[in-house]
GROMACS .gro file of C-alpha atoms in nm:
model
  430
    1MET     CA    1  -1.490   1.330  -1.459
    2ALA     CA    2  -1.204   1.313  -1.208
    3ASN     CA    3  -0.918   1.063  -1.192
    4VAL     CA    4  -0.841   0.967  -0.834
    5VAL     CA    5  -0.522   0.847  -0.661
    6VAL     CA    6  -0.555   0.645  -0.341
    7VAL     CA    7  -0.259   0.629  -0.102
    8GLY     CA    8  -0.214   0.524   0.259
    9SER     CA    9  -0.136   0.821   0.482
   10GLN     CA   10   0.032   0.619   0.758
   11TRP     CA   11   0.247   0.301   0.752
   12GLY     CA   12   0.004   0.101   0.541
   13ASP     CA   13  -0.276  -0.130   0.659
   14GLU     CA   14  -0.519   0.165   0.673
   15GLY     CA   15  -0.807  -0.020   0.508
   16LYS     CA   16  -0.732   0.074   0.147
   17GLY     CA   17  -0.889  -0.245   0.013
   18LYS     CA   18  -1.241  -0.161   0.122
   19ILE     CA   19  -1.218   0.203   0.013
   20VAL     CA   20  -1.065   0.119  -0.326
   21ASP     CA   21  -1.336  -0.139  -0.382
   22TRP     CA   22  -1.602   0.114  -0.279
   23LEU     CA   23  -1.456   0.365  -0.526
   24SER     CA   24  -1.404   0.108  -0.802
   25GLU     CA   25  -1.778   0.096  -0.865
   26ARG     CA   26  -1.748   0.458  -0.977
   27ALA     CA   27  -1.433   0.396  -1.185
   28ASP     CA   28  -1.380   0.234  -1.523
   29ILE     CA   29  -1.016   0.139  -1.466
   30VAL     CA   30  -0.821   0.053  -1.149
   31ALA     CA   31  -0.444   0.086  -1.191
   32ARG     CA   32  -0.181  -0.029  -0.942
   33PHE     CA   33   0.129   0.193  -0.958
   34GLN     CA   34   0.400   0.072  -0.715
   35GLY     CA   35   0.516  -0.197  -0.476
   36GLY     CA   36   0.498  -0.572  -0.506
   37HIS     CA   37   0.331  -0.865  -0.335
   38ASN     CA   38   0.463  -0.757   0.005
   39ALA     CA   39   0.144  -0.563   0.074
   40GLY     CA   40  -0.213  -0.683   0.051
   41HIS     CA   41  -0.574  -0.571   0.041
   42THR     CA   42  -0.867  -0.757   0.193
   43LEU     CA   43  -1.201  -0.706   0.017
   44VAL     CA   44  -1.535  -0.820   0.156
   45ILE     CA   45  -1.801  -0.833  -0.117
   46ASP     CA   46  -2.142  -0.987  -0.048
   47GLY     CA   47  -1.990  -1.183   0.239
   48LYS     CA   48  -1.709  -1.323   0.021
   49VAL     CA   49  -1.352  -1.238   0.126
   50TYR     CA   50  -1.086  -1.170  -0.139
   51LYS     CA   51  -0.721  -1.131  -0.040
   52LEU     CA   52  -0.524  -0.952  -0.310
   53SER     CA   53  -0.156  -0.859  -0.323
   54LEU     CA   54  -0.058  -0.788  -0.684
   55LEU     CA   55  -0.396  -0.775  -0.854
   56PRO     CA   56  -0.565  -0.433  -0.844
   57SER     CA   57  -0.881  -0.430  -0.633
   58GLY     CA   58  -1.108  -0.365  -0.932
   59VAL     CA   59  -1.026  -0.704  -1.083
   60VAL     CA   60  -1.305  -0.876  -0.890
   61ARG     CA   61  -1.572  -0.649  -1.038
   62ASP     CA   62  -1.740  -0.710  -1.373
   63GLY     CA   63  -1.688  -0.446  -1.638
   64LYS     CA   64  -1.374  -0.299  -1.480
   65LEU     CA   65  -1.028  -0.303  -1.631
   66ALA     CA   66  -0.742  -0.379  -1.390
   67VAL     CA   67  -0.395  -0.251  -1.475
   68ILE     CA   68  -0.057  -0.333  -1.320
   69GLY     CA   69   0.169  -0.037  -1.396
   70ASN     CA   70   0.540  -0.018  -1.468
   71GLY     CA   71   0.610   0.104  -1.115
   72VAL     CA   72   0.515  -0.236  -0.974
   73VAL     CA   73   0.768  -0.519  -0.936
   74ILE     CA   74   0.598  -0.846  -1.029
   75ASP     CA   75   0.665  -1.197  -0.906
   76PRO     CA   76   0.508  -1.384  -1.201
   77TRP     CA   77   0.463  -1.706  -1.003
   78ALA     CA   78   0.293  -1.524  -0.714
   79LEU     CA   79   0.076  -1.342  -0.967
   80GLN     CA   80  -0.030  -1.667  -1.130
   81GLU     CA   81  -0.116  -1.816  -0.790
   82GLU     CA   82  -0.326  -1.510  -0.712
   83ILE     CA   83  -0.504  -1.529  -1.048
   84ASP     CA   84  -0.578  -1.898  -0.986
   85ALA     CA   85  -0.711  -1.823  -0.637
   86VAL     CA   86  -0.943  -1.549  -0.765
   87LYS     CA   87  -1.062  -1.774  -1.047
   88ALA     CA   88  -1.142  -2.043  -0.787
   89GLN     CA   89  -1.371  -1.788  -0.622
   90GLY     CA   90  -1.566  -1.746  -0.945
   91VAL     CA   91  -1.391  -1.445  -1.101
   92GLU     CA   92  -1.276  -1.499  -1.459
   93ILE     CA   93  -0.944  -1.331  -1.538
   94THR     CA   94  -0.871  -1.266  -1.906
   95ASN     CA   95  -0.671  -1.003  -2.093
   96GLU     CA   96  -0.999  -0.814  -2.132
   97ARG     CA   97  -0.994  -0.773  -1.756
   98LEU     CA   98  -0.623  -0.749  -1.669
   99ARG     CA   99  -0.328  -0.574  -1.836
  100ILE     CA  100   0.037  -0.566  -1.728
  101ALA     CA  101   0.284  -0.294  -1.825
  102GLU     CA  102   0.544  -0.433  -2.064
  103ASN     CA  103   0.818  -0.238  -1.885
  104ALA     CA  104   0.735  -0.366  -1.533
  105THR     CA  105   1.030  -0.534  -1.358
  106LEU     CA  106   1.003  -0.903  -1.264
  107ILE     CA  107   1.090  -1.047  -0.924
  108LEU     CA  108   1.288  -1.369  -0.965
  109PRO     CA  109   1.364  -1.647  -0.713
  110LEU     CA  110   1.719  -1.516  -0.682
  111HIS     CA  111   1.578  -1.186  -0.553
  112GLN     CA  112   1.389  -1.363  -0.276
  113GLU     CA  113   1.697  -1.564  -0.180
  114LEU     CA  114   1.908  -1.251  -0.165
  115ASP     CA  115   1.646  -1.071   0.042
  116ALA     CA  116   1.641  -1.350   0.302
  117LEU     CA  117   2.020  -1.386   0.310
  118ARG     CA  118   2.068  -1.015   0.371
  119GLU     CA  119   1.813  -1.002   0.651
  120LYS     CA  120   1.976  -1.299   0.820
  121ALA     CA  121   2.322  -1.145   0.790
  122ALA     CA  122   2.201  -0.808   0.925
  123GLY     CA  123   2.123  -0.951   1.269
  124LYS     CA  124   2.002  -0.675   1.500
  125GLY     CA  125   2.029  -0.426   1.215
  126LYS     CA  126   1.761  -0.595   1.005
  127ILE     CA  127   1.498  -0.377   0.838
  128GLY     CA  128   1.204  -0.613   0.879
  129THR     CA  129   1.158  -0.695   0.511
  130THR     CA  130   0.896  -0.952   0.410
  131LYS     CA  131   1.173  -1.141   0.223
  132ARG     CA  132   0.972  -1.144  -0.098
  133GLY     CA  133   1.250  -0.998  -0.311
  134ILE     CA  134   1.098  -0.653  -0.352
  135GLY     CA  135   1.409  -0.452  -0.265
  136PRO     CA  136   1.658  -0.656  -0.472
  137ALA     CA  137   1.424  -0.638  -0.773
  138TYR     CA  138   1.408  -0.258  -0.749
  139GLU     CA  139   1.788  -0.252  -0.715
  140ASP     CA  140   1.822  -0.441  -1.043
  141LYS     CA  141   1.574  -0.202  -1.203
  142VAL     CA  142   1.777   0.108  -1.122
  143GLY     CA  143   2.097  -0.089  -1.193
  144ARG     CA  144   1.967  -0.139  -1.549
  145ARG     CA  145   2.001  -0.516  -1.543
  146ALA     CA  146   1.639  -0.619  -1.464
  147ILE     CA  147   1.433  -0.878  -1.648
  148ARG     CA  148   1.104  -0.711  -1.745
  149ALA     CA  149   0.757  -0.833  -1.837
  150MET     CA  150   0.819  -0.771  -2.208
  151ASP     CA  151   1.110  -1.018  -2.195
  152LEU     CA  152   0.856  -1.299  -2.149
  153LEU     CA  153   0.740  -1.226  -2.503
  154ASN     CA  154   1.087  -1.275  -2.653
  155LEU     CA  155   1.247  -1.577  -2.484
  156LYS     CA  156   1.527  -1.598  -2.743
  157ALA     CA  157   1.674  -1.273  -2.615
  158LEU     CA  158   1.659  -1.377  -2.248
  159PRO     CA  159   1.987  -1.573  -2.209
  160ALA     CA  160   2.204  -1.268  -2.282
  161LYS     CA  161   2.001  -1.055  -2.039
  162ILE     CA  162   2.025  -1.323  -1.770
  163GLU     CA  163   2.405  -1.341  -1.816
  164ARG     CA  164   2.426  -0.968  -1.751
  165LEU     CA  165   2.207  -1.008  -1.443
  166LEU     CA  166   2.412  -1.298  -1.307
  167THR     CA  167   2.739  -1.106  -1.342
  168HIS     CA  168   2.608  -0.898  -1.054
  169HIS     CA  169   2.418  -1.161  -0.855
  170ASN     CA  170   2.678  -1.437  -0.864
  171ALA     CA  171   2.933  -1.194  -0.721
  172LEU     CA  172   2.692  -1.125  -0.434
  173ARG     CA  173   2.623  -1.495  -0.386
  174ARG     CA  174   2.995  -1.574  -0.367
  175GLY     CA  175   3.037  -1.306  -0.102
  176LEU     CA  176   2.752  -1.456   0.100
  177GLY     CA  177   2.889  -1.808   0.069
  178GLU     CA  178   2.612  -1.927  -0.166
  179PRO     CA  179   2.657  -2.135  -0.484
  180GLU     CA  180   2.649  -1.952  -0.815
  181LEU     CA  181   2.354  -1.979  -1.053
  182SER     CA  182   2.365  -2.077  -1.419
  183VAL     CA  183   2.170  -1.911  -1.699
  184ASP     CA  184   1.945  -2.218  -1.718
  185ASP     CA  185   1.867  -2.194  -1.346
  186VAL     CA  186   1.701  -1.860  -1.416
  187LEU     CA  187   1.579  -1.923  -1.770
  188ASN     CA  188   1.393  -2.252  -1.727
  189PRO     CA  189   1.135  -2.127  -1.473
  190LEU     CA  190   1.076  -1.815  -1.685
  191GLU     CA  191   1.011  -2.025  -1.995
  192LYS     CA  192   0.744  -2.217  -1.807
  193ILE     CA  193   0.564  -1.914  -1.664
  194ALA     CA  194   0.585  -1.699  -1.981
  195PRO     CA  195   0.278  -1.848  -2.159
  196MET     CA  196   0.062  -1.776  -1.853
  197ILE     CA  197   0.170  -1.414  -1.796
  198GLY     CA  198   0.257  -1.304  -2.151
  199PRO     CA  199  -0.101  -1.259  -2.278
  200TYR     CA  200  -0.162  -0.976  -2.031
  201VAL     CA  201   0.148  -0.772  -2.131
  202GLU     CA  202   0.118  -0.451  -2.335
  203PRO     CA  203   0.216  -0.079  -2.338
  204VAL     CA  204   0.004   0.036  -2.045
  205TRP     CA  205   0.097   0.403  -2.085
  206GLN     CA  206  -0.071   0.403  -2.425
  207LEU     CA  207  -0.377   0.219  -2.301
  208LEU     CA  208  -0.431   0.463  -2.014
  209ASP     CA  209  -0.381   0.765  -2.237
  210ASN     CA  210  -0.643   0.638  -2.481
  211GLN     CA  211  -0.887   0.558  -2.202
  212ARG     CA  212  -0.838   0.895  -2.037
  213ARG     CA  213  -0.897   1.078  -2.364
  214ALA     CA  214  -1.215   0.874  -2.407
  215GLY     CA  215  -1.345   1.016  -2.079
  216LYS     CA  216  -1.296   0.703  -1.868
  217ARG     CA  217  -1.250   0.738  -1.494
  218ILE     CA  218  -0.922   0.598  -1.362
  219LEU     CA  219  -0.859   0.499  -1.002
  220PHE     CA  220  -0.487   0.476  -0.920
  221GLU     CA  221  -0.418   0.238  -0.634
  222GLY     CA  222  -0.109   0.251  -0.415
  223ALA     CA  223   0.028  -0.006  -0.174
  224GLN     CA  224   0.166   0.044   0.177
  225GLY     CA  225   0.167   0.402   0.308
  226VAL     CA  226   0.345   0.735   0.266
  227LEU     CA  227   0.550   0.677   0.582
  228LEU     CA  228   0.713   0.381   0.404
  229ASP     CA  229   0.818   0.592   0.103
  230VAL     CA  230   1.188   0.540   0.025
  231ASP     CA  231   1.246   0.919   0.039
  232HIS     CA  232   0.975   1.056   0.266
  233GLY     CA  233   0.926   0.766   0.507
  234THR     CA  234   1.102   0.662   0.830
  235TYR     CA  235   1.425   0.567   0.650
  236PRO     CA  236   1.582   0.310   0.656
  237PHE     CA  237   1.272   0.129   0.784
  238VAL     CA  238   1.088   0.186   0.458
  239THR     CA  239   0.993   0.001   0.142
  240SER     CA  240   1.197   0.019  -0.180
  241SER     CA  241   0.956   0.228  -0.387
  242HIS     CA  242   0.787   0.566  -0.383
  243THR     CA  243   0.450   0.538  -0.210
  244VAL     CA  244   0.351   0.905  -0.249
  245SER     CA  245   0.079   1.008  -0.494
  246ALA     CA  246   0.328   1.148  -0.747
  247GLN     CA  247   0.432   0.788  -0.817
  248ALA     CA  248   0.088   0.724  -0.972
  249ALA     CA  249   0.200   0.928  -1.272
  250SER     CA  250   0.548   0.783  -1.324
  251GLY     CA  251   0.438   0.435  -1.214
  252CYS     CA  252   0.174   0.411  -1.486
  253GLY     CA  253   0.319   0.628  -1.760
  254ILE     CA  254   0.083   0.923  -1.741
  255GLY     CA  255   0.144   1.292  -1.677
  256PRO     CA  256   0.070   1.450  -1.338
  257THR     CA  257  -0.198   1.666  -1.497
  258ALA     CA  258  -0.412   1.353  -1.532
  259ILE     CA  259  -0.453   1.338  -1.152
  260ASP     CA  260  -0.749   1.534  -1.016
  261TYR     CA  261  -0.792   1.416  -0.657
  262VAL     CA  262  -0.568   1.243  -0.402
  263LEU     CA  263  -0.748   1.045  -0.131
  264GLY     CA  264  -0.543   0.951   0.176
  265ILE     CA  265  -0.668   0.643   0.357
  266THR     CA  266  -0.625   0.713   0.727
  267LYS     CA  267  -0.695   0.484   1.022
  268ALA     CA  268  -0.863   0.644   1.325
  269TYR     CA  269  -0.569   0.522   1.532
  270THR     CA  270  -0.216   0.421   1.425
  271THR     CA  271  -0.057   0.085   1.344
  272ARG     CA  272   0.273  -0.037   1.208
  273VAL     CA  273   0.410  -0.376   1.102
  274GLY     CA  274   0.777  -0.459   1.147
  275MET     CA  275   1.071  -0.253   1.265
  276GLY     CA  276   1.116   0.124   1.288
  277PRO     CA  277   1.008   0.426   1.494
  278PHE     CA  278   0.650   0.454   1.616
  279PRO     CA  279   0.603   0.759   1.845
  280THR     CA  280   0.251   0.679   1.971
  281GLU     CA  281   0.295   0.302   2.014
  282LEU     CA  282   0.112   0.161   2.315
  283GLU     CA  283   0.285  -0.145   2.456
  284ASN     CA  284   0.015  -0.193   2.715
  285GLU     CA  285  -0.345  -0.307   2.762
  286ILE     CA  286  -0.481  -0.022   2.549
  287GLY     CA  287  -0.257  -0.114   2.256
  288GLN     CA  288  -0.359  -0.477   2.291
  289ARG     CA  289  -0.725  -0.378   2.300
  290LEU     CA  290  -0.689  -0.174   1.979
  291GLY     CA  291  -0.520  -0.468   1.809
  292GLU     CA  292  -0.784  -0.718   1.916
  293ARG     CA  293  -1.080  -0.497   1.825
  294GLY     CA  294  -0.922  -0.395   1.494
  295HIS     CA  295  -0.809  -0.748   1.401
  296GLU     CA  296  -0.464  -0.609   1.340
  297PHE     CA  297  -0.280  -0.881   1.155
  298GLY     CA  298  -0.104  -0.834   0.819
  299THR     CA  299  -0.295  -0.954   0.509
  300VAL     CA  300   0.020  -1.096   0.350
  301THR     CA  301   0.249  -1.187   0.640
  302GLY     CA  302   0.001  -1.254   0.920
  303ARG     CA  303   0.230  -1.054   1.149
  304GLN     CA  304   0.066  -0.878   1.441
  305ARG     CA  305   0.062  -0.502   1.397
  306ARG     CA  306   0.191  -0.262   1.658
  307CYS     CA  307  -0.088  -0.026   1.775
  308GLY     CA  308  -0.106   0.325   1.918
  309TRP     CA  309  -0.304   0.646   1.939
  310PHE     CA  310  -0.377   0.856   1.632
  311ASP     CA  311  -0.074   1.060   1.528
  312ALA     CA  312  -0.208   1.382   1.376
  313CYS     CA  313   0.142   1.527   1.347
  314LEU     CA  314   0.256   1.245   1.117
  315VAL     CA  315  -0.060   1.246   0.907
  316ARG     CA  316  -0.037   1.623   0.862
  317GLN     CA  317   0.316   1.569   0.733
  318THR     CA  318   0.213   1.296   0.487
  319ILE     CA  319  -0.078   1.507   0.362
  320LYS     CA  320   0.170   1.776   0.263
  321VAL     CA  321   0.434   1.555   0.097
  322ALA     CA  322   0.174   1.346  -0.087
  323GLY     CA  323  -0.054   1.634  -0.188
  324ILE     CA  324  -0.355   1.467  -0.027
  325THR     CA  325  -0.683   1.646  -0.107
  326GLY     CA  326  -0.899   1.470   0.153
  327ILE     CA  327  -0.894   1.159   0.368
  328ALA     CA  328  -1.102   0.848   0.413
  329LEU     CA  329  -1.106   0.787   0.789
  330THR     CA  330  -1.136   0.415   0.861
  331LYS     CA  331  -1.200   0.190   1.162
  332LEU     CA  332  -1.370   0.459   1.370
  333ASP     CA  333  -1.576   0.181   1.531
  334VAL     CA  334  -1.262   0.031   1.689
  335LEU     CA  335  -1.254   0.332   1.923
  336ASP     CA  336  -1.603   0.259   2.061
  337GLY     CA  337  -1.610   0.219   2.438
  338PHE     CA  338  -1.292   0.407   2.533
  339GLU     CA  339  -1.352   0.655   2.816
  340GLU     CA  340  -1.092   0.890   2.674
  341LEU     CA  341  -0.891   0.910   2.354
  342LYS     CA  342  -0.557   1.072   2.286
  343ILE     CA  343  -0.428   1.239   1.970
  344CYS     CA  344  -0.062   1.321   1.913
  345THR     CA  345  -0.027   1.687   1.811
  346GLY     CA  346   0.353   1.719   1.806
  347TYR     CA  347   0.678   1.582   1.950
  348GLN     CA  348   0.931   1.670   2.213
  349ILE     CA  349   1.293   1.578   2.143
  350GLU     CA  350   1.566   1.674   2.387
  351GLY     CA  351   1.345   1.948   2.528
  352GLN     CA  352   1.257   2.097   2.189
  353ILE     CA  353   0.905   2.087   2.040
  354TYR     CA  354   0.869   1.967   1.679
  355ASP     CA  355   0.564   2.001   1.454
  356HIS     CA  356   0.693   1.721   1.228
  357LEU     CA  357   0.892   1.399   1.253
  358PRO     CA  358   1.258   1.481   1.176
  359ALA     CA  359   1.423   1.276   0.901
  360SER     CA  360   1.721   1.196   1.126
  361GLU     CA  361   1.714   0.838   1.256
  362ASP     CA  362   1.894   0.955   1.571
  363LEU     CA  363   1.636   1.225   1.645
  364GLN     CA  364   1.349   0.985   1.573
  365ALA     CA  365   1.485   0.750   1.839
  366GLY     CA  366   1.436   1.018   2.104
  367VAL     CA  367   1.084   1.125   2.008
  368GLU     CA  368   0.826   1.173   2.285
  369PRO     CA  369   0.468   1.241   2.171
  370VAL     CA  370   0.275   1.546   2.288
  371TYR     CA  371  -0.087   1.445   2.344
  372GLU     CA  372  -0.425   1.610   2.347
  373THR     CA  373  -0.700   1.420   2.534
  374LEU     CA  374  -1.058   1.393   2.408
  375GLN     CA  375  -1.366   1.241   2.563
  376GLY     CA  376  -1.456   0.897   2.427
  377TRP     CA  377  -1.802   0.751   2.362
  378SER     CA  378  -1.987   0.446   2.487
  379GLN     CA  379  -2.238   0.406   2.201
  380SER     CA  380  -2.157   0.191   1.899
  381THR     CA  381  -2.057   0.352   1.572
  382GLN     CA  382  -2.029   0.022   1.389
  383GLY     CA  383  -2.228   0.019   1.068
  384ALA     CA  384  -2.320   0.389   1.083
  385ARG     CA  385  -2.405   0.527   0.738
  386SER     CA  386  -2.482   0.889   0.822
  387TRP     CA  387  -2.364   1.156   1.065
  388ALA     CA  388  -2.697   1.126   1.246
  389HIS     CA  389  -2.603   0.773   1.353
  390LEU     CA  390  -2.281   0.885   1.522
  391PRO     CA  391  -2.247   0.989   1.888
  392ALA     CA  392  -2.169   1.356   1.940
  393GLU     CA  393  -1.826   1.271   2.089
  394ALA     CA  394  -1.737   1.067   1.779
  395ILE     CA  395  -1.824   1.360   1.555
  396LYS     CA  396  -1.610   1.589   1.773
  397TYR     CA  397  -1.322   1.342   1.739
  398VAL     CA  398  -1.351   1.343   1.358
  399ARG     CA  399  -1.374   1.722   1.344
  400ARG     CA  400  -1.069   1.760   1.566
  401VAL     CA  401  -0.875   1.520   1.344
  402GLU     CA  402  -0.965   1.737   1.044
  403GLU     CA  403  -0.839   2.049   1.220
  404LEU     CA  404  -0.510   1.893   1.325
  405ILE     CA  405  -0.422   1.728   0.994
  406GLU     CA  406  -0.537   2.031   0.791
  407ALA     CA  407  -0.746   1.826   0.549
  408PRO     CA  408  -1.116   1.733   0.528
  409VAL     CA  409  -1.271   1.392   0.575
  410ALA     CA  410  -1.419   1.285   0.241
  411LEU     CA  411  -1.533   0.939   0.353
  412LEU     CA  412  -1.583   0.779   0.691
  413SER     CA  413  -1.572   0.401   0.731
  414THR     CA  414  -1.746   0.234   1.024
  415SER     CA  415  -1.698  -0.138   0.952
  416PRO     CA  416  -1.525  -0.371   0.703
  417GLU     CA  417  -1.848  -0.390   0.499
  418ARG     CA  418  -1.822  -0.166   0.194
  419ASP     CA  419  -2.168  -0.005   0.239
  420ASP     CA  420  -2.096   0.098   0.598
  421THR     CA  421  -1.944   0.420   0.469
  422ILE     CA  422  -2.046   0.781   0.520
  423LEU     CA  423  -1.983   0.980   0.202
  424VAL     CA  424  -1.903   1.344   0.267
  425HIS     CA  425  -1.749   1.423  -0.070
  426ASP     CA  426  -1.723   1.196  -0.377
  427PRO     CA  427  -1.362   1.224  -0.505
  428PHE     CA  428  -1.479   1.139  -0.859
  429GLU     CA  429  -1.699   1.446  -0.861
  430ASP     CA  430  -1.418   1.684  -0.772
   0.00000   0.00000   0.00000
């Protein structure tokens, strides 16, 4: 019985929601291991659409345990809103269905304020943050002054911890010309939300260890994509956490030996939200067509995504740094009707050919993609559930992708509907 990690192999928005939901039927537990409510999943189940940001995808399925790991930063008010929204859609959320790591860091209103103030002050140098306080919360975590989920269970000890936190934040606020905060400004909202979030809090590392030893299948769910990893992404235009598969272990409190298969969700073309380099971006009619056909708008922000051809060079790189075993190729149907398709196989920078994207921001700015052209197809692939239902050119495209990224396709998605999936290899049977 394998335990599976799901990560995005690009800049996020690869269609992880559908694939995680598809896999969650085979899992007993779905555990979220990093990020915050700055990334979302859209699930379509029996015609009903669920939009999740903090809640693991398995939470909408009966008999599944959803876990929010210690690697996640949690806005408790956003989480409560999400729980209420899911409940309104007929899903009952109890502590039998949802658990939160006691040592997960909380996002507070002061983090969101700081996030917005910094972006405004940065001007042209802004990163493109969603202003949800993710980065400042992670800063407090590594600065050893964070308020954590377990603190909601012991409100008497909170004032001293908040004082320590405000020693740092009030200094920042003074520097930015903002009024200082009192302990009560931070404490009062936490006292109100504590009874709603507290019942879900427990030592998740222990829970997962017990479940794993009992032979339960665990699906570890990441947010965003490997190219937004704080170390391995397109720095500084990255998120504030580790989005690689190794984070599934440290972000849930398990050892790396518990991971058996890493599935990289990979879109059949490339998209990106916000600022930063994008070698294959198409700022033309083709890019617009990809965006319209793929409905490329962010689940959380609603921002329009930048679109471009498939970048095999980048995906090959993320497969290596994230230890991806196989990929789930999504949105193949969006490519229907193109006379020809291009795949980026490498880069040219100042006359030199690169087989990877250099880490240097200066070199990234001068990247020119090297393309390979393939014949497109006119037939529809939408809803295909077997190789026999795919045009020959579409199969050639998939096979060429496999060759270039040096990893096999385990699943192939041909529409947002969960059953429109071609299973090549079941990750849970690895």
